[in-house]
Amino acid sequence: MSTAGKVIKCKAAVAWEIKKPLVIEQIEVAPPKAHEVRIKILATGICRSDDHVISGAFTVPLPMVLGHEAAGVVESVGEGVTCVKPGDHVIPLFNPQCGNCSSCRNTRGNLCTQNDLSEPRGLMPDGTCRFTCKGKSLHHFISTSSFTEYTVVHENAVVKIDAAAPLEKVCLIGCGFSTGYGAAVQTAKVERGSTCAVFGLGGVGLSAVMGCKAAGASRIIGVDINKSKFPKALEVGATECVNPLDYKKPISEVLFDLTGGQGVDYSFEVVGRTDTMTAALASCHENYGISVIVGVPPSASEISFNPMLLFTGRTWKGSVFGGWKSKNSVPKLVSDYMGKKFVLDPLITHTLPFEKINDGFELLRTGKSIRTVLTF
Ligand code: PAD
Ligand code: ZN
Ligand code: ZN
């Protein structure tokens, strides 16, 4: 029997409070309104950005259904939706692409003004929610919310992909892979023969390493305080790895020593800490070095740094979703994956049933996993 037009009761993991485990609840998911799409989620990764909400580092309105790195099948569409139809395989887009705003129209832009990242409201674009639980509205997470069997997104925040693609792998194209890989090839535009340093070797950092390698970097230095991340980093393209805890001097000086006093051409902060953001900046060449902030800064944090670091010519940039325009790029990235232009398997260390979501978060927090993919 078709569920179109009806409220769907299903399981979801609800974040009721910060610093508490998610709770698997039965929730109600309203039908999509005009220009909205209801998706049956079949696979979702656990990204550090979800954990930043639980830890309190990323402030959003609660209660909320988290999750944003996912893939699924369209269950039904609201009035006026033409970009997808029921049965289509799709990836939700945490960075939407409306096609009309200043960023969407600019060739260099990708952060659509419809995003819910910079000042999260946790609502659909019309200002309301599609989820309820025990009589309470649940907020949506960055235009997506994938820790649920069904979600509703705006049509600007979903894109159709190749139906042959394995959803339990390509869900990573919804965030971690595309973010890290794009930071290297798209935001930094790493050049052949260059030297790179990647701070943070989680799912996103390893994807940045892959991007540096694909761009032809000749040296890729992985930096992490958890040395158990090194073998995987070397496997996906790092040429060497360093642990800042092994040195008395600041890691930027260590990287200068390793590069004959020059600093690296490109550095990437893929941790989400202000101290590593300035360390990554200080690690790149004083004149033409480019440093990219990929890690999500803690809410309301500030950085003070010596402006001489920039005065001498360095470039400091940020990168959301790897600089990709999401609707245009996600289907192409899925095709590239199907064409074996890059791999995702090394990033997926664990696959768990959705109900074990809190175990998946524990694996991330204890540094034992790269990506856990939850299946439904
Ligand atoms: P992760 O937790 O899997 O990886 C972070 C890595 O950093 C771990 O291996 C840690 O051991 C390491 N680390 C921690 N502290 C330090 C330190 N002081 N120095 C060096 N390494 C350290 O996270 P992830 O890969 O899922 O995400 C990384 C960041 O990227 C995180 O802040 C996340 O919120 C952000 C992100 N940004 C975007 C975007 O669009 N910009 C998208 C997705 C994720
Ligand atoms: Zn993410
Ligand atoms: Zn836009």
GROMACS .gro file of C-alpha atoms and ligand atoms in nm:
model
  422
    1MET     CA    1   0.000   0.000   0.000
    2SER     CA    2   0.137   0.341  -0.091
    3THR     CA    3   0.250   0.564   0.192
    4ALA     CA    4   0.240   0.876  -0.027
    5GLY     CA    5   0.044   1.160   0.128
    6LYS     CA    6   0.029   0.986   0.466
    7VAL     CA    7   0.218   1.036   0.791
    8ILE     CA    8   0.481   0.762   0.825
    9LYS     CA    9   0.563   0.619   1.167
   10CYS     CA   10   0.921   0.495   1.179
   11LYS     CA   11   1.235   0.466   1.387
   12ALA     CA   12   1.475   0.754   1.434
   13ALA     CA   13   1.767   0.836   1.665
   14VAL     CA   14   1.673   1.152   1.852
   15ALA     CA   15   1.919   1.396   2.010
   16TRP     CA   16   1.713   1.525   2.304
   17GLU     CA   17   2.001   1.684   2.494
   18ILE     CA   18   2.371   1.746   2.443
   19LYS     CA   19   2.624   1.512   2.605
   20LYS     CA   20   2.364   1.231   2.616
   21PRO     CA   21   2.336   0.921   2.395
   22LEU     CA   22   2.090   0.941   2.107
   23VAL     CA   23   1.759   0.768   2.180
   24ILE     CA   24   1.593   0.537   1.926
   25GLU     CA   25   1.230   0.649   1.921
   26GLN     CA   26   0.923   0.598   1.710
   27ILE     CA   27   0.863   0.927   1.531
   28GLU     CA   28   0.605   1.058   1.286
   29VAL     CA   29   0.726   1.191   0.953
   30ALA     CA   30   0.480   1.421   0.775
   31PRO     CA   31   0.432   1.399   0.398
   32PRO     CA   32   0.645   1.635   0.188
   33LYS     CA   33   0.493   1.976   0.118
   34ALA     CA   34   0.529   2.151  -0.218
   35HIS     CA   35   0.890   2.139  -0.345
   36GLU     CA   36   0.987   1.882  -0.080
   37VAL     CA   37   1.093   1.519  -0.106
   38ARG     CA   38   1.043   1.232   0.140
   39ILE     CA   39   1.331   0.983   0.133
   40LYS     CA   40   1.364   0.631   0.271
   41ILE     CA   41   1.718   0.634   0.409
   42LEU     CA   42   1.906   0.309   0.344
   43ALA     CA   43   2.258   0.396   0.460
   44THR     CA   44   2.415   0.677   0.660
   45GLY     CA   45   2.768   0.744   0.778
   46ILE     CA   46   2.857   0.890   1.116
   47CYS     CA   47   3.061   1.210   1.070
   48ARG     CA   48   3.241   1.412   1.337
   49SER     CA   49   3.006   1.702   1.261
   50ASP     CA   50   2.719   1.494   1.408
   51ASP     CA   51   2.930   1.436   1.718
   52HIS     CA   52   3.014   1.808   1.741
   53VAL     CA   53   2.641   1.860   1.809
   54ILE     CA   54   2.628   1.588   2.075
   55SER     CA   55   2.944   1.718   2.244
   56GLY     CA   56   2.804   2.072   2.246
   57ALA     CA   57   3.078   2.215   2.019
   58PHE     CA   58   2.831   2.286   1.735
   59THR     CA   59   2.524   2.462   1.875
   60VAL     CA   60   2.192   2.376   1.709
   61PRO     CA   61   1.834   2.379   1.836
   62LEU     CA   62   1.730   2.053   2.006
   63PRO     CA   63   1.560   1.809   2.003
   64MET     CA   64   1.687   1.716   1.661
   65VAL     CA   65   1.731   1.426   1.422
   66LEU     CA   66   2.102   1.436   1.333
   67GLY     CA   67   2.282   1.265   1.042
   68HIS     CA   68   2.376   1.417   0.707
   69GLU     CA   69   2.599   1.171   0.516
   70ALA     CA   70   2.344   0.941   0.357
   71ALA     CA   71   2.186   0.772   0.061
   72GLY     CA   72   1.836   0.639   0.004
   73VAL     CA   73   1.536   0.605  -0.223
   74VAL     CA   74   1.265   0.863  -0.287
   75GLU     CA   75   0.938   0.751  -0.122
   76SER     CA   76   0.719   1.039  -0.239
   77VAL     CA   77   0.743   1.396  -0.361
   78GLY     CA   78   0.543   1.711  -0.292
   79GLU     CA   79   0.371   1.927  -0.549
   80GLY     CA   80   0.593   2.082  -0.815
   81VAL     CA   81   0.896   1.854  -0.764
   82THR     CA   82   1.046   1.763  -1.100
   83CYS     CA   83   1.410   1.685  -1.017
   84VAL     CA   84   1.336   1.342  -0.863
   85LYS     CA   85   1.050   1.090  -0.857
   86PRO     CA   86   0.952   0.801  -0.629
   87GLY     CA   87   1.198   0.513  -0.661
   88ASP     CA   88   1.495   0.729  -0.759
   89HIS     CA   89   1.818   0.663  -0.572
   90VAL     CA   90   1.934   0.985  -0.413
   91ILE     CA   91   2.186   1.155  -0.186
   92PRO     CA   92   2.062   1.433   0.045
   93LEU     CA   93   2.271   1.753   0.025
   94PHE     CA   94   2.371   1.920   0.353
   95ASN     CA   95   2.490   2.212   0.142
   96PRO     CA   96   2.197   2.270  -0.096
   97GLN     CA   97   2.218   2.421  -0.443
   98CYS     CA   98   1.923   2.646  -0.525
   99GLY     CA   99   2.080   2.768  -0.848
  100ASN     CA  100   1.963   3.127  -0.797
  101CYS     CA  101   2.153   3.280  -0.505
  102SER     CA  102   2.476   3.479  -0.534
  103SER     CA  103   2.694   3.177  -0.442
  104CYS     CA  104   2.511   2.939  -0.675
  105ARG     CA  105   2.545   3.188  -0.961
  106ASN     CA  106   2.912   3.261  -0.901
  107THR     CA  107   3.148   3.012  -1.062
  108ARG     CA  108   3.371   3.022  -0.753
  109GLY     CA  109   3.088   2.991  -0.499
  110ASN     CA  110   2.929   2.680  -0.349
  111LEU     CA  111   2.778   2.778  -0.012
  112CYS     CA  112   2.416   2.825  -0.117
  113THR     CA  113   2.228   3.086   0.086
  114GLN     CA  114   1.967   2.817   0.156
  115ASN     CA  115   2.224   2.642   0.377
  116ASP     CA  116   2.143   2.585   0.743
  117LEU     CA  117   2.507   2.566   0.850
  118SER     CA  118   2.626   2.910   0.946
  119GLU     CA  119   2.326   3.001   1.163
  120PRO     CA  120   2.135   2.676   1.210
  121ARG     CA  121   1.758   2.712   1.254
  122GLY     CA  122   1.692   2.339   1.228
  123LEU     CA  123   1.383   2.397   1.015
  124MET     CA  124   1.263   2.335   0.663
  125PRO     CA  125   1.298   2.648   0.443
  126ASP     CA  126   0.930   2.734   0.517
  127GLY     CA  127   1.015   2.759   0.889
  128THR     CA  128   0.841   2.440   1.006
  129CYS     CA  129   0.940   2.080   1.093
  130ARG     CA  130   0.826   1.748   0.939
  131PHE     CA  131   0.919   1.532   1.240
  132THR     CA  132   0.729   1.482   1.565
  133CYS     CA  133   0.788   1.252   1.862
  134LYS     CA  134   0.572   1.224   2.173
  135GLY     CA  135   0.384   1.536   2.066
  136LYS     CA  136   0.701   1.745   2.025
  137SER     CA  137   0.848   1.881   1.701
  138LEU     CA  138   1.197   1.757   1.621
  139HIS     CA  139   1.440   1.984   1.437
  140HIS     CA  140   1.606   1.901   1.107
  141PHE     CA  141   1.987   1.890   1.085
  142ILE     CA  142   2.161   2.095   0.814
  143SER     CA  143   1.889   2.045   0.550
  144THR     CA  144   1.916   1.664   0.571
  145SER     CA  145   1.857   1.458   0.897
  146SER     CA  146   1.948   1.101   0.808
  147PHE     CA  147   1.945   0.917   1.142
  148THR     CA  148   1.588   0.811   1.065
  149GLU     CA  149   1.420   0.557   0.840
  150TYR     CA  150   1.244   0.841   0.657
  151THR     CA  151   1.333   1.206   0.620
  152VAL     CA  152   1.195   1.508   0.435
  153VAL     CA  153   1.422   1.752   0.253
  154HIS     CA  154   1.372   2.050   0.023
  155GLU     CA  155   1.415   1.969  -0.345
  156ASN     CA  156   1.726   2.190  -0.349
  157ALA     CA  157   1.885   1.955  -0.095
  158VAL     CA  158   1.862   1.624  -0.279
  159VAL     CA  159   2.003   1.486  -0.602
  160LYS     CA  160   1.945   1.173  -0.808
  161ILE     CA  161   2.238   0.934  -0.851
  162ASP     CA  162   2.316   0.625  -1.058
  163ALA     CA  163   2.076   0.350  -0.943
  164ALA     CA  164   2.355   0.094  -0.975
  165ALA     CA  165   2.574   0.263  -0.711
  166PRO     CA  166   2.602   0.078  -0.377
  167LEU     CA  167   2.425   0.308  -0.131
  168GLU     CA  168   2.619   0.174   0.171
  169LYS     CA  169   2.938   0.310   0.010
  170VAL     CA  170   2.835   0.619  -0.186
  171CYS     CA  171   2.662   0.765   0.120
  172LEU     CA  172   3.014   0.894   0.200
  173ILE     CA  173   2.991   1.115  -0.108
  174GLY     CA  174   2.717   1.299   0.082
  175CYS     CA  175   2.981   1.444   0.315
  176GLY     CA  176   3.316   1.302   0.427
  177PHE     CA  177   3.471   1.193   0.100
  178SER     CA  178   3.359   1.491  -0.108
  179THR     CA  179   3.456   1.738   0.164
  180GLY     CA  180   3.813   1.618   0.208
  181TYR     CA  181   3.883   1.531  -0.156
  182GLY     CA  182   3.733   1.860  -0.278
  183ALA     CA  183   3.929   2.065  -0.023
  184ALA     CA  184   4.243   1.946  -0.202
  185VAL     CA  185   4.142   1.937  -0.570
  186GLN     CA  186   3.883   2.212  -0.570
  187THR     CA  187   3.945   2.462  -0.289
  188ALA     CA  188   4.327   2.450  -0.263
  189LYS     CA  189   4.375   2.338  -0.625
  190VAL     CA  190   4.682   2.137  -0.523
  191GLU     CA  191   4.945   2.137  -0.797
  192ARG     CA  192   5.146   1.847  -0.931
  193GLY     CA  193   5.477   1.797  -0.752
  194SER     CA  194   5.376   2.002  -0.448
  195THR     CA  195   5.412   1.927  -0.076
  196CYS     CA  196   5.101   1.899   0.141
  197ALA     CA  197   5.028   1.850   0.512
  198VAL     CA  198   4.694   1.716   0.633
  199PHE     CA  199   4.612   1.775   1.002
  200GLY     CA  200   4.362   1.513   1.123
  201LEU     CA  201   4.346   1.171   0.961
  202GLY     CA  202   3.981   1.081   1.013
  203GLY     CA  203   3.739   1.012   0.729
  204VAL     CA  204   3.756   1.368   0.599
  205GLY     CA  205   4.134   1.407   0.642
  206LEU     CA  206   4.205   1.078   0.465
  207SER     CA  207   3.985   1.197   0.180
  208ALA     CA  208   4.196   1.515   0.166
  209VAL     CA  209   4.505   1.292   0.146
  210MET     CA  210   4.341   1.109  -0.148
  211GLY     CA  211   4.268   1.444  -0.314
  212CYS     CA  212   4.630   1.559  -0.273
  213LYS     CA  213   4.748   1.232  -0.425
  214ALA     CA  214   4.503   1.255  -0.716
  215ALA     CA  215   4.628   1.609  -0.782
  216GLY     CA  216   4.982   1.475  -0.811
  217ALA     CA  217   5.137   1.605  -0.488
  218SER     CA  218   5.480   1.451  -0.445
  219ARG     CA  219   5.487   1.471  -0.065
  220ILE     CA  220   5.184   1.432   0.159
  221ILE     CA  221   5.254   1.456   0.531
  222GLY     CA  222   4.980   1.324   0.761
  223VAL     CA  223   4.960   1.488   1.105
  224ASP     CA  224   4.762   1.326   1.386
  225ILE     CA  225   4.794   1.276   1.762
  226ASN     CA  226   4.659   0.921   1.724
  227LYS     CA  227   4.932   0.718   1.557
  228SER     CA  228   4.693   0.428   1.496
  229LYS     CA  229   4.563   0.643   1.206
  230PHE     CA  230   4.900   0.634   1.026
  231PRO     CA  231   4.887   0.295   0.845
  232LYS     CA  232   4.559   0.384   0.674
  233ALA     CA  233   4.691   0.730   0.582
  234LEU     CA  234   4.999   0.572   0.421
  235GLU     CA  235   4.772   0.323   0.241
  236VAL     CA  236   4.562   0.599   0.081
  237GLY     CA  237   4.851   0.822  -0.024
  238ALA     CA  238   5.039   0.989   0.262
  239THR     CA  239   5.414   0.966   0.206
  240GLU     CA  240   5.495   1.009   0.577
  241CYS     CA  241   5.314   1.078   0.904
  242VAL     CA  242   5.406   1.278   1.213
  243ASN     CA  243   5.264   1.285   1.563
  244PRO     CA  244   5.288   1.633   1.724
  245LEU     CA  245   5.304   1.462   2.064
  246ASP     CA  246   5.644   1.313   1.972
  247TYR     CA  247   5.804   1.661   1.958
  248LYS     CA  248   5.875   1.937   2.208
  249LYS     CA  249   5.871   2.209   1.943
  250PRO     CA  250   5.552   2.333   1.776
  251ILE     CA  251   5.432   2.113   1.489
  252SER     CA  252   5.471   2.405   1.243
  253GLU     CA  253   5.845   2.408   1.319
  254VAL     CA  254   5.862   2.033   1.277
  255LEU     CA  255   5.700   2.068   0.933
  256PHE     CA  256   5.945   2.346   0.840
  257ASP     CA  257   6.232   2.118   0.942
  258LEU     CA  258   6.088   1.835   0.732
  259THR     CA  259   6.066   2.062   0.427
  260GLY     CA  260   6.415   2.213   0.433
  261GLY     CA  261   6.294   2.530   0.606
  262GLN     CA  262   6.035   2.609   0.338
  263GLY     CA  263   5.706   2.496   0.489
  264VAL     CA  264   5.451   2.301   0.290
  265ASP     CA  265   5.280   2.437  -0.022
  266TYR     CA  266   4.934   2.340   0.105
  267SER     CA  267   4.807   2.259   0.454
  268PHE     CA  268   4.465   2.135   0.556
  269GLU     CA  269   4.308   2.156   0.902
  270VAL     CA  270   4.069   1.862   0.923
  271VAL     CA  271   4.024   1.840   1.300
  272GLY     CA  272   3.796   2.128   1.404
  273ARG     CA  273   4.017   2.301   1.665
  274THR     CA  274   4.135   2.661   1.663
  275ASP     CA  275   4.491   2.568   1.772
  276THR     CA  276   4.535   2.329   1.479
  277MET     CA  277   4.388   2.592   1.244
  278THR     CA  278   4.665   2.838   1.333
  279ALA     CA  279   4.927   2.560   1.342
  280ALA     CA  280   4.826   2.454   0.990
  281LEU     CA  281   4.848   2.815   0.871
  282ALA     CA  282   5.192   2.859   1.025
  283SER     CA  283   5.309   2.534   0.862
  284CYS     CA  284   5.273   2.650   0.503
  285HIS     CA  285   5.518   2.852   0.295
  286GLU     CA  286   5.530   3.209   0.427
  287ASN     CA  287   5.469   3.363   0.088
  288TYR     CA  288   5.273   3.133  -0.144
  289GLY     CA  289   5.146   2.875   0.104
  290ILE     CA  290   4.773   2.802   0.106
  291SER     CA  291   4.604   2.674   0.422
  292VAL     CA  292   4.249   2.541   0.414
  293ILE     CA  293   4.017   2.515   0.715
  294VAL     CA  294   3.795   2.209   0.675
  295GLY     CA  295   3.729   2.119   1.039
  296VAL     CA  296   3.413   2.280   1.177
  297PRO     CA  297   3.516   2.552   1.424
  298PRO     CA  298   3.354   2.523   1.768
  299SER     CA  299   3.052   2.758   1.789
  300ALA     CA  300   3.140   3.112   1.907
  301SER     CA  301   3.514   3.039   1.908
  302GLU     CA  302   3.769   3.305   1.816
  303ILE     CA  303   4.126   3.293   1.694
  304SER     CA  304   4.403   3.539   1.767
  305PHE     CA  305   4.712   3.505   1.554
  306ASN     CA  306   5.012   3.703   1.441
  307PRO     CA  307   4.901   3.893   1.128
  308MET     CA  308   5.257   3.863   0.998
  309LEU     CA  309   5.156   3.507   0.906
  310LEU     CA  310   4.925   3.653   0.640
  311PHE     CA  311   5.114   3.975   0.565
  312THR     CA  312   5.396   3.778   0.406
  313GLY     CA  313   5.155   3.639   0.150
  314ARG     CA  314   4.998   3.319   0.280
  315THR     CA  315   4.637   3.246   0.184
  316TRP     CA  316   4.394   3.119   0.449
  317LYS     CA  317   4.066   2.980   0.321
  318GLY     CA  318   3.775   2.775   0.440
  319SER     CA  319   3.603   2.496   0.253
  320VAL     CA  320   3.249   2.371   0.300
  321PHE     CA  321   3.165   2.046   0.123
  322GLY     CA  322   3.499   2.056  -0.056
  323GLY     CA  323   3.399   2.363  -0.253
  324TRP     CA  324   3.167   2.154  -0.473
  325LYS     CA  325   2.837   2.287  -0.602
  326SER     CA  326   2.645   1.995  -0.459
  327LYS     CA  327   2.370   1.922  -0.717
  328ASN     CA  328   2.611   1.947  -1.007
  329SER     CA  329   2.892   1.751  -0.848
  330VAL     CA  330   2.746   1.467  -0.640
  331PRO     CA  331   2.611   1.264  -0.937
  332LYS     CA  332   2.947   1.311  -1.113
  333LEU     CA  333   3.140   1.199  -0.805
  334VAL     CA  334   2.916   0.890  -0.784
  335SER     CA  335   2.992   0.818  -1.153
  336ASP     CA  336   3.362   0.866  -1.088
  337TYR     CA  337   3.338   0.618  -0.800
  338MET     CA  338   3.160   0.370  -1.028
  339GLY     CA  339   3.434   0.433  -1.286
  340LYS     CA  340   3.694   0.343  -1.018
  341LYS     CA  341   3.853   0.689  -1.024
  342PHE     CA  342   3.876   0.674  -0.643
  343VAL     CA  343   3.798   0.426  -0.367
  344LEU     CA  344   3.575   0.453  -0.062
  345ASP     CA  345   3.634   0.114   0.099
  346PRO     CA  346   3.941   0.216   0.304
  347LEU     CA  347   3.730   0.483   0.474
  348ILE     CA  348   3.462   0.239   0.590
  349THR     CA  349   3.601   0.053   0.890
  350HIS     CA  350   3.268  -0.050   1.042
  351THR     CA  351   2.917  -0.128   0.922
  352LEU     CA  352   2.650  -0.153   1.192
  353PRO     CA  353   2.272  -0.187   1.204
  354PHE     CA  354   2.105   0.151   1.263
  355GLU     CA  355   2.000   0.050   1.618
  356LYS     CA  356   2.370   0.036   1.717
  357ILE     CA  357   2.418   0.405   1.639
  358ASN     CA  358   2.556   0.493   1.983
  359ASP     CA  359   2.820   0.219   1.948
  360GLY     CA  360   2.917   0.383   1.619
  361PHE     CA  361   2.966   0.718   1.795
  362GLU     CA  362   3.175   0.549   2.064
  363LEU     CA  363   3.402   0.400   1.796
  364LEU     CA  364   3.453   0.751   1.654
  365ARG     CA  365   3.519   0.911   1.994
  366THR     CA  366   3.771   0.649   2.097
  367GLY     CA  367   3.955   0.688   1.765
  368LYS     CA  368   3.888   0.324   1.667
  369SER     CA  369   3.688   0.390   1.352
  370ILE     CA  370   3.729   0.599   1.041
  371ARG     CA  371   3.374   0.581   0.911
  372THR     CA  372   3.094   0.368   1.052
  373VAL     CA  373   2.812   0.320   0.803
  374LEU     CA  374   2.472   0.244   0.956
  375THR     CA  375   2.234   0.034   0.749
  376PHE     CA  376   1.858   0.010   0.792
  377PAD     P1  377   3.746   1.242   1.289
  377PAD     O1  378   3.718   1.261   1.433
  377PAD     O2  379   3.725   1.108   1.228
  377PAD     O3  380   3.898   1.285   1.257
  377PAD     C1  381   3.966   1.387   1.326
  377PAD     C2  382   4.110   1.342   1.346
  377PAD     O4  383   4.181   1.449   1.407
  377PAD     C3  384   4.126   1.221   1.437
  377PAD     O5  385   4.202   1.121   1.372
  377PAD     C4  386   4.197   1.277   1.560
  377PAD     O6  387   4.286   1.183   1.619
  377PAD     C5  388   4.272   1.395   1.500
  377PAD     N1  389   4.309   1.497   1.597
  377PAD     C6  390   4.245   1.536   1.709
  377PAD     N2  391   4.312   1.635   1.772
  377PAD     C7  392   4.422   1.659   1.695
  377PAD     C8  393   4.531   1.750   1.707
  377PAD     N3  394   4.539   1.835   1.810
  377PAD     N4  395   4.627   1.748   1.611
  377PAD     C9  396   4.621   1.659   1.506
  377PAD     N5  397   4.518   1.572   1.491
  377PAD    C10  398   4.421   1.571   1.584
  377PAD     O7  399   3.660   1.353   1.214
  377PAD     P2  400   3.612   1.367   1.060
  377PAD     O8  401   3.722   1.325   0.972
  377PAD     O9  402   3.476   1.307   1.047
  377PAD    O10  403   3.593   1.525   1.053
  377PAD    C11  404   3.705   1.612   1.069
  377PAD    C12  405   3.658   1.756   1.085
  377PAD    O11  406   3.599   1.800   0.962
  377PAD    C13  407   3.551   1.774   1.192
  377PAD    O12  408   3.572   1.897   1.259
  377PAD    C14  409   3.424   1.780   1.112
  377PAD    O13  410   3.320   1.846   1.181
  377PAD    C15  411   3.472   1.858   0.991
  377PAD    C16  412   3.385   1.848   0.871
  377PAD     N6  413   3.375   1.957   0.791
  377PAD    C17  414   3.298   1.957   0.679
  377PAD    C18  415   3.296   2.077   0.592
  377PAD    O14  416   3.212   2.086   0.502
  377PAD     N7  417   3.388   2.169   0.610
  377PAD    C19  418   3.229   1.843   0.643
  377PAD    C20  419   3.244   1.730   0.722
  377PAD    C21  420   3.320   1.732   0.837
  378ZN      ZN  421   2.988   1.549   0.770
  379ZN      ZN  422   2.186   2.887  -0.385
   0.00000   0.00000   0.00000
